[in-house]
Amino acid sequence: MDDAAHRERLERARLKNLEYMRKLDEQQAAREADALLASVAKQFGPQYATGEKDYDDLTRERRGVKPHANTAVVTRQNTSVYVTGLTTYIACKQLEGMCAKIGKVRRVKFYKDERGGLKGDATVTFGSHAAMERAIERLNHFEIKPGVLIT
């Protein structure tokens, strides 16, 4: 067997092994997710595992607070966007200014490593769900500086 054919056979075997390992990882993750949902259902009840109720419902139940019959149920919508791909020297005001063009910015939180340096990601909380959706559309793969794409 010549050297090129041998390398090709080894590469095919490597790719097959990687695919097999990926499938095993997915199966393990599915088992762990099922176990987590089962433990949540066992501990709090099946309605928490299926998403019918959430943490706020649980805390209200534990405190004995019942919703009034004449109040409309208000569902909270997410207003935050997680931004990655930032350079470690980007200024908070620069990101906030860019996001302010999209909608009202309530908060910008930069994540730091154990030494206090910026990690290159942040959470931007907008004033409304609509502004958050616009930010996702406009900021995904946006070039904030030449050669610096944020996601």
Short mmCIF file of C-alpha atoms in Angstrom, two decimals:
data_model
loop_
_atom_site.label_atom_id
_atom_site.label_comp_id
_atom_site.label_asym_id
_atom_site.label_seq_id
_atom_site.Cartn_x
_atom_site.Cartn_y
_atom_site.Cartn_z
CA MET A 1 0.00 0.00 0.00
CA ASP A 2 1.50 3.31 -0.99
CA ASP A 3 1.90 6.19 1.44
CA ALA A 4 -0.91 8.38 0.02
CA ALA A 5 -3.46 5.56 0.16
CA HIS A 6 -2.41 4.78 3.72
CA ARG A 7 -2.84 8.43 4.78
CA GLU A 8 -6.24 8.55 3.09
CA ARG A 9 -7.36 5.39 4.89
CA LEU A 10 -6.18 6.82 8.22
CA GLU A 11 -8.03 10.09 7.56
CA ARG A 12 -11.27 8.22 6.76
CA ALA A 13 -10.87 6.21 9.97
CA ARG A 14 -10.22 9.39 11.96
CA LEU A 15 -13.34 11.06 10.56
CA LYS A 16 -15.41 7.96 11.27
CA ASN A 17 -14.13 7.91 14.87
CA LEU A 18 -14.92 11.61 15.33
CA GLU A 19 -18.47 11.05 14.06
CA TYR A 20 -18.88 8.12 16.44
CA MET A 21 -17.62 10.20 19.38
CA ARG A 22 -20.00 13.04 18.44
CA LYS A 23 -22.94 10.61 18.45
CA LEU A 24 -21.88 9.27 21.85
CA ASP A 25 -21.64 12.82 23.21
CA GLU A 26 -25.12 13.65 21.89
CA GLN A 27 -26.57 10.49 23.43
CA GLN A 28 -24.91 11.29 26.77
CA ALA A 29 -26.21 14.87 26.67
CA ALA A 30 -29.73 13.61 25.91
CA ARG A 31 -29.56 11.15 28.83
CA GLU A 32 -28.35 13.91 31.16
CA ALA A 33 -31.11 16.28 30.00
CA ASP A 34 -33.74 13.57 30.53
CA ALA A 35 -32.34 12.87 34.00
CA LEU A 36 -32.42 16.57 34.87
CA LEU A 37 -36.01 16.94 33.69
CA ALA A 38 -36.98 13.83 35.65
CA SER A 39 -35.36 15.19 38.81
CA VAL A 40 -37.11 18.56 38.37
CA ALA A 41 -40.43 16.78 37.82
CA LYS A 42 -39.84 14.60 40.89
CA GLN A 43 -38.78 17.50 43.11
CA PHE A 44 -41.22 20.21 42.01
CA GLY A 45 -43.86 18.50 39.87
CA PRO A 46 -44.22 17.73 36.17
CA GLN A 47 -45.53 21.20 35.28
CA TYR A 48 -42.08 22.66 36.10
CA ALA A 49 -40.26 20.12 33.92
CA THR A 50 -42.50 20.83 30.93
CA GLY A 51 -42.24 24.61 31.28
CA GLU A 52 -45.89 25.17 32.24
CA LYS A 53 -44.64 26.83 35.42
CA ASP A 54 -41.36 28.59 36.16
CA TYR A 55 -39.24 29.76 39.09
CA ASP A 56 -41.47 32.78 39.73
CA ASP A 57 -44.49 30.49 40.06
CA LEU A 58 -42.56 28.31 42.50
CA THR A 59 -41.54 31.23 44.71
CA ARG A 60 -45.10 32.57 44.73
CA GLU A 61 -46.38 29.14 45.74
CA ARG A 62 -43.79 28.81 48.51
CA ARG A 63 -44.69 32.25 49.88
CA GLY A 64 -48.38 31.47 49.62
CA VAL A 65 -49.05 34.31 47.18
CA LYS A 66 -51.94 33.56 44.86
CA PRO A 67 -52.58 35.52 41.67
CA HIS A 68 -55.77 37.56 41.70
CA ALA A 69 -58.55 36.23 39.51
CA ASN A 70 -59.12 39.61 37.85
CA THR A 71 -55.48 40.26 36.93
CA ALA A 72 -54.24 39.42 33.49
CA VAL A 73 -51.28 37.12 33.29
CA VAL A 74 -48.27 39.06 32.05
CA THR A 75 -45.49 37.02 30.52
CA ARG A 76 -42.04 38.48 30.68
CA GLN A 77 -40.16 38.60 27.45
CA ASN A 78 -36.41 38.49 27.26
CA THR A 79 -34.82 41.87 26.61
CA SER A 80 -31.15 40.86 26.86
CA VAL A 81 -28.64 39.96 24.16
CA TYR A 82 -25.41 38.05 24.81
CA VAL A 83 -22.63 39.50 22.63
CA THR A 84 -19.40 37.64 21.89
CA GLY A 85 -16.37 38.40 19.76
CA LEU A 86 -15.59 41.70 21.43
CA THR A 87 -11.99 42.74 21.69
CA THR A 88 -10.66 43.03 25.21
CA TYR A 89 -9.99 46.75 24.76
CA ILE A 90 -13.41 47.81 23.48
CA ALA A 91 -14.90 50.59 25.58
CA CYS A 92 -18.21 50.10 27.33
CA LYS A 93 -19.39 53.44 25.98
CA GLN A 94 -18.57 52.33 22.43
CA LEU A 95 -20.77 49.21 22.68
CA GLU A 96 -23.48 51.10 24.56
CA GLY A 97 -23.47 53.89 21.96
CA MET A 98 -23.78 51.41 19.12
CA CYS A 99 -26.66 49.61 20.87
CA ALA A 100 -28.38 52.90 21.76
CA LYS A 101 -28.89 53.48 18.03
CA ILE A 102 -31.03 50.34 18.00
CA GLY A 103 -33.12 51.00 21.11
CA LYS A 104 -33.04 52.10 24.74
CA VAL A 105 -30.18 50.41 26.61
CA ARG A 106 -30.88 49.66 30.25
CA ARG A 107 -27.59 47.92 31.10
CA VAL A 108 -24.34 46.67 29.61
CA LYS A 109 -22.46 44.00 31.57
CA PHE A 110 -18.97 43.01 30.49
CA TYR A 111 -17.68 39.65 31.71
CA LYS A 112 -14.25 39.49 33.32
CA ASP A 113 -11.79 36.70 33.99
CA GLU A 114 -10.39 35.80 37.41
CA ARG A 115 -7.68 38.48 37.06
CA GLY A 116 -10.20 41.21 36.28
CA GLY A 117 -9.46 41.46 32.57
CA LEU A 118 -12.24 41.57 30.00
CA LYS A 119 -13.08 38.20 28.44
CA GLY A 120 -14.52 39.61 25.21
CA ASP A 121 -18.22 39.04 25.83
CA ALA A 122 -21.05 41.08 27.32
CA THR A 123 -24.78 41.11 27.99
CA VAL A 124 -26.75 44.10 26.75
CA THR A 125 -30.20 44.60 28.27
CA PHE A 126 -32.60 46.68 26.22
CA GLY A 127 -35.74 48.51 27.30
CA SER A 128 -38.04 46.31 25.21
CA HIS A 129 -38.25 42.91 23.59
CA ALA A 130 -38.62 44.54 20.16
CA ALA A 131 -35.33 46.42 20.61
CA MET A 132 -33.66 43.16 21.63
CA GLU A 133 -34.91 41.46 18.45
CA ARG A 134 -33.66 44.37 16.31
CA ALA A 135 -30.27 44.11 18.02
CA ILE A 136 -30.03 40.42 17.19
CA GLU A 137 -30.81 41.14 13.54
CA ARG A 138 -28.37 44.05 13.25
CA LEU A 139 -25.50 42.98 15.50
CA ASN A 140 -25.08 39.35 14.48
CA HIS A 141 -21.80 39.24 12.50
CA PHE A 142 -21.50 43.04 12.72
CA GLU A 143 -18.01 44.45 12.12
CA ILE A 144 -17.53 46.74 15.12
CA LYS A 145 -13.96 47.56 14.07
CA PRO A 146 -12.06 46.55 10.96
CA GLY A 147 -11.49 42.81 11.26
CA VAL A 148 -13.51 42.46 14.51
CA LEU A 149 -16.87 40.70 14.04
CA ILE A 150 -19.26 40.39 16.95
CA THR A 151 -21.91 37.70 17.23
#
